[in-house]
């Protein structure tokens, strides 16, 4: 209960603020319709009118929940209107980008830790790369991949997702690989351990907590990258494409349901990463969280 009560309090506060915002943002349309009819709606009529609009400025929580239920459970998973279908398309790009981010981040981290030259040359460029807005970089990646003959939209989406996910892995792995203190390093050198043995026996195991912590950030960043990557690629499938369609057709319900579907997908991915972390921790003799 000590954990549940604070969470429920925050959730209830968010819902209360959300309902107030829905009333405030949608009230103008209700009053305009009443003025045209020469009527003065009561407060209860205003509330009812703002909570059930077909194209609200800010849909109420129950409207988003109904749209989510319809898109997830009431549509066949093969339907182009199913959020499960669109979520699976986005999930594919997310996982490909996540894999690219892990490979790139870990490889660069190892190179930076083992080579002073790489540390001085690569790390500054890695930091600079994160100052480029992804919304500006995404169209460039799409153009370049098309010019190189990439026929699938999955390629630019995966690259964009990998671009966003590699940096947290890189930074955390550099921190983790350099976390052993001087006494531990001196002890292994006293035993005559080689540089490779120091890496495999000390540095790599010490980096695992940092690695898994970064994965939770990286997988969420990869999902964001996949969604952003769907916008300039002209994709018609995926949660990002679904948001874009809702914007183009002036249907905020589509946008909000796709947004919350993405949030649910992100929570599921982070939960899976957490489960893998617990399994890996037990396999390495540690205590699972």
mmCIF file of C-alpha atoms in Angstrom:
data_model
loop_
_atom_site.group_PDB
_atom_site.id
_atom_site.type_symbol
_atom_site.label_atom_id
_atom_site.label_comp_id
_atom_site.label_asym_id
_atom_site.label_seq_id
_atom_site.Cartn_x
_atom_site.Cartn_y
_atom_site.Cartn_z
ATOM 1 C CA UNK A 1 0.000 0.000 0.000
ATOM 2 C CA UNK A 2 2.915 2.365 0.655
ATOM 3 C CA UNK A 3 3.802 2.086 -3.039
ATOM 4 C CA UNK A 4 0.267 1.961 -4.456
ATOM 5 C CA UNK A 5 -1.188 5.001 -2.685
ATOM 6 C CA UNK A 6 1.324 7.567 -4.044
ATOM 7 C CA UNK A 7 0.946 6.163 -7.553
ATOM 8 C CA UNK A 8 -2.844 6.266 -7.391
ATOM 9 C CA UNK A 9 -2.719 9.804 -6.026
ATOM 10 C CA UNK A 10 -0.619 10.993 -8.940
ATOM 11 C CA UNK A 11 -2.821 9.152 -11.466
ATOM 12 C CA UNK A 12 -6.005 10.637 -10.001
ATOM 13 C CA UNK A 13 -4.439 14.116 -10.056
ATOM 14 C CA UNK A 14 -3.487 13.669 -13.713
ATOM 15 C CA UNK A 15 -7.013 12.545 -14.608
ATOM 16 C CA UNK A 16 -8.532 15.483 -12.702
ATOM 17 C CA UNK A 17 -6.290 17.974 -14.516
ATOM 18 C CA UNK A 18 -7.034 16.242 -17.802
ATOM 19 C CA UNK A 19 -10.812 16.487 -17.327
ATOM 20 C CA UNK A 20 -10.525 20.164 -16.354
ATOM 21 C CA UNK A 21 -8.387 20.815 -19.448
ATOM 22 C CA UNK A 22 -10.922 18.981 -21.643
ATOM 23 C CA UNK A 23 -13.732 21.140 -20.284
ATOM 24 C CA UNK A 24 -11.782 24.376 -20.692
ATOM 25 C CA UNK A 25 -10.479 23.634 -24.214
ATOM 26 C CA UNK A 26 -13.736 22.203 -25.602
ATOM 27 C CA UNK A 27 -16.105 24.705 -23.979
ATOM 28 C CA UNK A 28 -15.711 27.302 -26.744
ATOM 29 C CA UNK A 29 -17.355 25.013 -29.305
ATOM 30 C CA UNK A 30 -20.274 24.269 -26.947
ATOM 31 C CA UNK A 31 -20.865 27.966 -26.257
ATOM 32 C CA UNK A 32 -20.611 28.799 -29.955
ATOM 33 C CA UNK A 33 -23.211 26.186 -30.854
ATOM 34 C CA UNK A 34 -25.489 27.429 -28.080
ATOM 35 C CA UNK A 35 -25.101 31.056 -29.221
ATOM 36 C CA UNK A 36 -26.099 30.098 -32.745
ATOM 37 C CA UNK A 37 -29.212 28.411 -31.363
ATOM 38 C CA UNK A 38 -29.957 31.403 -29.118
ATOM 39 C CA UNK A 39 -29.591 29.347 -25.958
ATOM 40 C CA UNK A 40 -27.633 29.659 -22.710
ATOM 41 C CA UNK A 41 -26.472 26.223 -21.587
ATOM 42 C CA UNK A 42 -26.258 25.381 -17.900
ATOM 43 C CA UNK A 43 -23.023 24.184 -16.332
ATOM 44 C CA UNK A 44 -24.147 20.554 -16.484
ATOM 45 C CA UNK A 45 -25.008 20.945 -20.175
ATOM 46 C CA UNK A 46 -21.607 22.529 -20.811
ATOM 47 C CA UNK A 47 -19.856 19.644 -19.082
ATOM 48 C CA UNK A 48 -21.861 17.078 -21.038
ATOM 49 C CA UNK A 49 -21.153 18.924 -24.278
ATOM 50 C CA UNK A 50 -17.423 19.118 -23.708
ATOM 51 C CA UNK A 51 -17.013 15.480 -22.688
ATOM 52 C CA UNK A 52 -18.573 13.830 -25.751
ATOM 53 C CA UNK A 53 -17.500 15.792 -28.821
ATOM 54 C CA UNK A 54 -16.589 13.796 -31.920
ATOM 55 C CA UNK A 55 -13.632 16.055 -32.775
ATOM 56 C CA UNK A 56 -12.582 17.658 -29.471
ATOM 57 C CA UNK A 57 -9.547 19.868 -29.040
ATOM 58 C CA UNK A 58 -8.616 17.805 -25.994
ATOM 59 C CA UNK A 59 -10.517 14.508 -25.768
ATOM 60 C CA UNK A 60 -11.603 13.393 -22.318
ATOM 61 C CA UNK A 61 -9.894 10.353 -20.751
ATOM 62 C CA UNK A 62 -12.945 8.124 -21.217
ATOM 63 C CA UNK A 63 -13.044 9.003 -24.921
ATOM 64 C CA UNK A 64 -9.386 8.058 -25.374
ATOM 65 C CA UNK A 65 -9.944 4.847 -23.416
ATOM 66 C CA UNK A 66 -12.901 3.946 -25.643
ATOM 67 C CA UNK A 67 -10.884 4.659 -28.795
ATOM 68 C CA UNK A 68 -7.983 2.580 -27.460
ATOM 69 C CA UNK A 69 -10.289 -0.333 -26.647
ATOM 70 C CA UNK A 70 -11.826 -0.139 -30.095
ATOM 71 C CA UNK A 71 -8.455 -0.013 -31.833
ATOM 72 C CA UNK A 72 -6.926 -2.834 -29.786
ATOM 73 C CA UNK A 73 -9.765 -5.285 -29.113
ATOM 74 C CA UNK A 74 -12.641 -4.513 -31.503
ATOM 75 C CA UNK A 75 -10.588 -4.549 -34.717
ATOM 76 C CA UNK A 76 -8.970 -7.573 -36.322
ATOM 77 C CA UNK A 77 -5.197 -7.468 -35.909
ATOM 78 C CA UNK A 78 -4.843 -7.519 -39.710
ATOM 79 C CA UNK A 79 -7.073 -4.453 -40.115
ATOM 80 C CA UNK A 80 -5.414 -1.210 -41.196
ATOM 81 C CA UNK A 81 -7.420 0.484 -38.427
ATOM 82 C CA UNK A 82 -6.122 -1.825 -35.713
ATOM 83 C CA UNK A 83 -3.656 -0.316 -33.261
ATOM 84 C CA UNK A 84 -2.176 -3.793 -32.797
ATOM 85 C CA UNK A 85 -1.337 -3.891 -36.504
ATOM 86 C CA UNK A 86 0.222 -0.425 -36.473
ATOM 87 C CA UNK A 87 1.984 -1.143 -33.189
ATOM 88 C CA UNK A 88 3.594 -4.251 -34.668
ATOM 89 C CA UNK A 89 4.923 -2.243 -37.634
ATOM 90 C CA UNK A 90 6.448 0.323 -35.271
ATOM 91 C CA UNK A 91 7.753 -2.435 -32.981
ATOM 92 C CA UNK A 92 9.727 -3.984 -35.844
ATOM 93 C CA UNK A 93 11.537 -0.715 -36.582
ATOM 94 C CA UNK A 94 12.038 -0.156 -32.859
ATOM 95 C CA UNK A 95 13.720 -3.509 -32.322
ATOM 96 C CA UNK A 96 15.959 -3.148 -35.383
ATOM 97 C CA UNK A 97 16.988 0.319 -34.249
ATOM 98 C CA UNK A 98 17.446 -0.911 -30.690
ATOM 99 C CA UNK A 99 19.786 -3.649 -31.917
ATOM 100 C CA UNK A 100 21.749 -1.132 -33.997
ATOM 101 C CA UNK A 101 21.979 1.194 -31.006
ATOM 102 C CA UNK A 102 23.266 -1.555 -28.721
ATOM 103 C CA UNK A 103 25.877 -2.747 -31.231
ATOM 104 C CA UNK A 104 27.054 0.761 -32.052
ATOM 105 C CA UNK A 105 27.019 2.001 -28.470
ATOM 106 C CA UNK A 106 28.830 -0.995 -26.986
ATOM 107 C CA UNK A 107 31.420 -1.129 -29.782
ATOM 108 C CA UNK A 108 32.228 2.574 -29.489
ATOM 109 C CA UNK A 109 32.350 2.368 -25.690
ATOM 110 C CA UNK A 110 34.849 -0.496 -25.773
ATOM 111 C CA UNK A 111 36.970 1.357 -28.315
ATOM 112 C CA UNK A 112 36.899 4.565 -26.269
ATOM 113 C CA UNK A 113 37.818 2.785 -23.015
ATOM 114 C CA UNK A 114 40.644 0.758 -24.512
ATOM 115 C CA UNK A 115 42.118 3.505 -26.693
ATOM 116 C CA UNK A 116 43.059 6.977 -25.493
ATOM 117 C CA UNK A 117 43.118 8.181 -29.110
ATOM 118 C CA UNK A 118 39.557 6.972 -29.680
ATOM 119 C CA UNK A 119 38.474 8.677 -26.466
ATOM 120 C CA UNK A 120 39.856 12.003 -27.653
ATOM 121 C CA UNK A 121 38.518 11.708 -31.200
ATOM 122 C CA UNK A 122 35.232 9.773 -31.072
ATOM 123 C CA UNK A 123 33.620 10.887 -27.817
ATOM 124 C CA UNK A 124 33.341 14.588 -28.771
ATOM 125 C CA UNK A 125 31.713 13.646 -32.088
ATOM 126 C CA UNK A 126 29.303 11.307 -30.334
ATOM 127 C CA UNK A 127 28.240 14.162 -28.058
ATOM 128 C CA UNK A 128 27.950 16.606 -30.954
ATOM 129 C CA UNK A 129 25.756 14.141 -32.864
ATOM 130 C CA UNK A 130 23.091 14.427 -30.180
ATOM 131 C CA UNK A 131 22.756 18.186 -30.683
ATOM 132 C CA UNK A 132 21.251 17.654 -34.141
ATOM 133 C CA UNK A 133 17.423 17.667 -33.965
ATOM 134 C CA UNK A 134 16.120 14.302 -35.103
ATOM 135 C CA UNK A 135 13.242 15.973 -36.978
ATOM 136 C CA UNK A 136 15.846 17.695 -39.155
ATOM 137 C CA UNK A 137 18.014 14.612 -39.516
ATOM 138 C CA UNK A 138 15.210 12.189 -40.375
ATOM 139 C CA UNK A 139 14.428 13.569 -43.882
ATOM 140 C CA UNK A 140 18.157 13.533 -44.708
ATOM 141 C CA UNK A 141 18.429 9.875 -43.708
ATOM 142 C CA UNK A 142 15.377 9.030 -45.814
ATOM 143 C CA UNK A 143 16.855 10.751 -48.877
ATOM 144 C CA UNK A 144 20.256 9.102 -48.428
ATOM 145 C CA UNK A 145 18.858 5.594 -47.939
ATOM 146 C CA UNK A 146 16.638 5.997 -50.991
ATOM 147 C CA UNK A 147 19.628 7.195 -53.016
ATOM 148 C CA UNK A 148 21.594 4.129 -51.904
ATOM 149 C CA UNK A 149 18.820 1.859 -53.139
ATOM 150 C CA UNK A 150 17.048 0.942 -49.912
ATOM 151 C CA UNK A 151 13.633 -0.209 -51.052
ATOM 152 C CA UNK A 152 12.129 -0.815 -47.617
ATOM 153 C CA UNK A 153 10.945 1.989 -45.344
ATOM 154 C CA UNK A 154 12.201 -0.146 -42.473
ATOM 155 C CA UNK A 155 15.808 0.852 -43.244
ATOM 156 C CA UNK A 156 15.564 4.619 -42.594
ATOM 157 C CA UNK A 157 13.249 4.063 -39.618
ATOM 158 C CA UNK A 158 15.688 1.612 -38.045
ATOM 159 C CA UNK A 159 18.625 3.968 -38.638
ATOM 160 C CA UNK A 160 16.772 6.871 -37.015
ATOM 161 C CA UNK A 161 15.777 4.654 -34.069
ATOM 162 C CA UNK A 162 19.368 3.450 -33.737
ATOM 163 C CA UNK A 163 20.637 7.024 -33.853
ATOM 164 C CA UNK A 164 18.553 7.946 -30.810
ATOM 165 C CA UNK A 165 19.247 4.772 -28.845
ATOM 166 C CA UNK A 166 23.020 4.386 -29.238
ATOM 167 C CA UNK A 167 24.032 7.416 -27.161
ATOM 168 C CA UNK A 168 22.639 6.330 -23.753
ATOM 169 C CA UNK A 169 24.223 2.907 -24.293
ATOM 170 C CA UNK A 170 27.544 4.512 -25.199
ATOM 171 C CA UNK A 171 27.665 6.851 -22.199
ATOM 172 C CA UNK A 172 26.550 4.203 -19.702
ATOM 173 C CA UNK A 173 28.948 1.584 -21.017
ATOM 174 C CA UNK A 174 31.885 4.009 -20.874
ATOM 175 C CA UNK A 175 30.943 4.757 -17.282
ATOM 176 C CA UNK A 176 30.496 1.079 -16.469
ATOM 177 C CA UNK A 177 33.710 -0.104 -18.105
ATOM 178 C CA UNK A 178 35.688 2.529 -16.216
ATOM 179 C CA UNK A 179 33.876 1.941 -12.883
ATOM 180 C CA UNK A 180 36.454 -0.514 -11.370
ATOM 181 C CA UNK A 181 38.701 1.409 -8.995
ATOM 182 C CA UNK A 182 42.511 1.478 -8.964
ATOM 183 C CA UNK A 183 42.766 -1.141 -6.201
ATOM 184 C CA UNK A 184 40.821 -3.695 -8.217
ATOM 185 C CA UNK A 185 42.892 -3.012 -11.324
ATOM 186 C CA UNK A 186 46.143 -3.241 -9.344
ATOM 187 C CA UNK A 187 45.045 -6.543 -7.811
ATOM 188 C CA UNK A 188 44.545 -8.142 -11.216
ATOM 189 C CA UNK A 189 47.839 -6.765 -12.465
ATOM 190 C CA UNK A 190 49.502 -8.266 -9.386
ATOM 191 C CA UNK A 191 48.108 -11.650 -10.417
ATOM 192 C CA UNK A 192 49.624 -11.117 -13.855
ATOM 193 C CA UNK A 193 46.319 -10.627 -15.690
ATOM 194 C CA UNK A 194 46.556 -9.482 -19.285
ATOM 195 C CA UNK A 195 44.649 -6.512 -20.673
ATOM 196 C CA UNK A 196 42.078 -8.846 -22.207
ATOM 197 C CA UNK A 197 41.636 -10.716 -18.923
ATOM 198 C CA UNK A 198 41.136 -7.442 -17.055
ATOM 199 C CA UNK A 199 38.451 -6.510 -19.583
ATOM 200 C CA UNK A 200 36.563 -9.817 -19.486
ATOM 201 C CA UNK A 201 36.985 -10.609 -15.787
ATOM 202 C CA UNK A 202 36.580 -7.137 -14.274
ATOM 203 C CA UNK A 203 35.514 -4.318 -16.579
ATOM 204 C CA UNK A 204 32.723 -6.112 -18.448
ATOM 205 C CA UNK A 205 30.992 -7.638 -15.373
ATOM 206 C CA UNK A 206 31.243 -4.291 -13.583
ATOM 207 C CA UNK A 207 29.521 -2.554 -16.511
ATOM 208 C CA UNK A 208 26.400 -4.775 -16.514
ATOM 209 C CA UNK A 209 24.302 -2.669 -14.081
ATOM 210 C CA UNK A 210 25.099 0.416 -16.146
ATOM 211 C CA UNK A 211 24.363 -1.467 -19.370
ATOM 212 C CA UNK A 212 20.890 -2.623 -18.360
ATOM 213 C CA UNK A 213 20.016 0.783 -16.926
ATOM 214 C CA UNK A 214 20.906 2.309 -20.295
ATOM 215 C CA UNK A 215 18.821 -0.257 -22.167
ATOM 216 C CA UNK A 216 15.643 0.967 -20.477
ATOM 217 C CA UNK A 217 16.363 4.462 -21.749
ATOM 218 C CA UNK A 218 17.574 3.256 -25.138
ATOM 219 C CA UNK A 219 14.523 1.124 -25.904
ATOM 220 C CA UNK A 220 12.211 4.062 -25.191
ATOM 221 C CA UNK A 221 14.402 6.340 -27.312
ATOM 222 C CA UNK A 222 14.368 3.751 -30.087
ATOM 223 C CA UNK A 223 10.570 3.727 -30.049
ATOM 224 C CA UNK A 224 10.533 7.515 -30.310
ATOM 225 C CA UNK A 225 12.974 7.307 -33.215
ATOM 226 C CA UNK A 226 10.827 4.737 -35.010
ATOM 227 C CA UNK A 227 7.732 6.917 -34.629
ATOM 228 C CA UNK A 228 9.556 10.061 -35.769
ATOM 229 C CA UNK A 229 11.036 8.093 -38.664
ATOM 230 C CA UNK A 230 7.557 7.220 -39.915
ATOM 231 C CA UNK A 231 6.612 10.856 -40.384
ATOM 232 C CA UNK A 232 8.951 11.934 -43.249
ATOM 233 C CA UNK A 233 9.065 8.502 -44.948
ATOM 234 C CA UNK A 234 5.507 8.709 -46.213
ATOM 235 C CA UNK A 235 4.637 5.569 -44.270
ATOM 236 C CA UNK A 236 0.981 4.591 -44.137
ATOM 237 C CA UNK A 237 1.478 1.994 -41.403
ATOM 238 C CA UNK A 238 2.795 2.400 -37.888
ATOM 239 C CA UNK A 239 1.839 4.449 -34.863
ATOM 240 C CA UNK A 240 3.654 7.517 -36.181
ATOM 241 C CA UNK A 241 1.804 7.250 -39.485
ATOM 242 C CA UNK A 242 -1.424 6.858 -37.533
ATOM 243 C CA UNK A 243 -0.732 10.096 -35.659
ATOM 244 C CA UNK A 244 0.038 11.862 -38.932
ATOM 245 C CA UNK A 245 -3.194 10.618 -40.511
ATOM 246 C CA UNK A 246 -5.175 11.856 -37.527
ATOM 247 C CA UNK A 247 -3.536 15.268 -37.862
ATOM 248 C CA UNK A 248 -4.144 15.497 -41.612
ATOM 249 C CA UNK A 249 -7.801 14.537 -41.348
ATOM 250 C CA UNK A 250 -8.420 16.666 -38.260
ATOM 251 C CA UNK A 251 -9.327 13.703 -36.074
ATOM 252 C CA UNK A 252 -7.640 14.108 -32.690
ATOM 253 C CA UNK A 253 -9.083 10.824 -31.420
ATOM 254 C CA UNK A 254 -6.841 8.902 -33.826
ATOM 255 C CA UNK A 255 -3.827 10.919 -32.714
ATOM 256 C CA UNK A 256 -4.453 10.486 -28.984
ATOM 257 C CA UNK A 257 -5.204 6.766 -29.213
ATOM 258 C CA UNK A 258 -2.010 6.180 -31.224
ATOM 259 C CA UNK A 259 -0.077 8.259 -28.697
ATOM 260 C CA UNK A 260 -1.303 6.185 -25.767
ATOM 261 C CA UNK A 261 -0.760 2.974 -27.701
ATOM 262 C CA UNK A 262 2.872 4.066 -28.123
ATOM 263 C CA UNK A 263 3.097 4.740 -24.382
ATOM 264 C CA UNK A 264 1.720 1.267 -23.610
ATOM 265 C CA UNK A 265 4.195 -0.274 -26.062
ATOM 266 C CA UNK A 266 7.074 1.614 -24.434
ATOM 267 C CA UNK A 267 6.025 0.398 -20.974
ATOM 268 C CA UNK A 268 5.895 -3.197 -22.239
ATOM 269 C CA UNK A 269 9.360 -2.934 -23.796
ATOM 270 C CA UNK A 270 10.856 -1.483 -20.611
ATOM 271 C CA UNK A 271 9.192 -4.264 -18.606
ATOM 272 C CA UNK A 272 10.732 -6.881 -20.925
ATOM 273 C CA UNK A 273 14.178 -5.291 -20.563
ATOM 274 C CA UNK A 274 13.731 -5.318 -16.791
ATOM 275 C CA UNK A 275 12.862 -9.021 -16.900
ATOM 276 C CA UNK A 276 15.974 -9.788 -18.966
ATOM 277 C CA UNK A 277 18.020 -7.797 -16.465
ATOM 278 C CA UNK A 278 16.706 -9.876 -13.558
ATOM 279 C CA UNK A 279 17.450 -13.120 -15.393
ATOM 280 C CA UNK A 280 20.972 -11.945 -16.293
ATOM 281 C CA UNK A 281 21.584 -10.796 -12.729
ATOM 282 C CA UNK A 282 20.663 -14.204 -11.319
ATOM 283 C CA UNK A 283 22.798 -15.949 -13.948
ATOM 284 C CA UNK A 284 25.788 -13.820 -12.922
ATOM 285 C CA UNK A 285 25.252 -14.578 -9.244
ATOM 286 C CA UNK A 286 23.703 -11.244 -8.317
ATOM 287 C CA UNK A 287 20.436 -10.464 -6.604
ATOM 288 C CA UNK A 288 17.442 -9.654 -8.789
ATOM 289 C CA UNK A 289 15.643 -6.406 -8.163
#
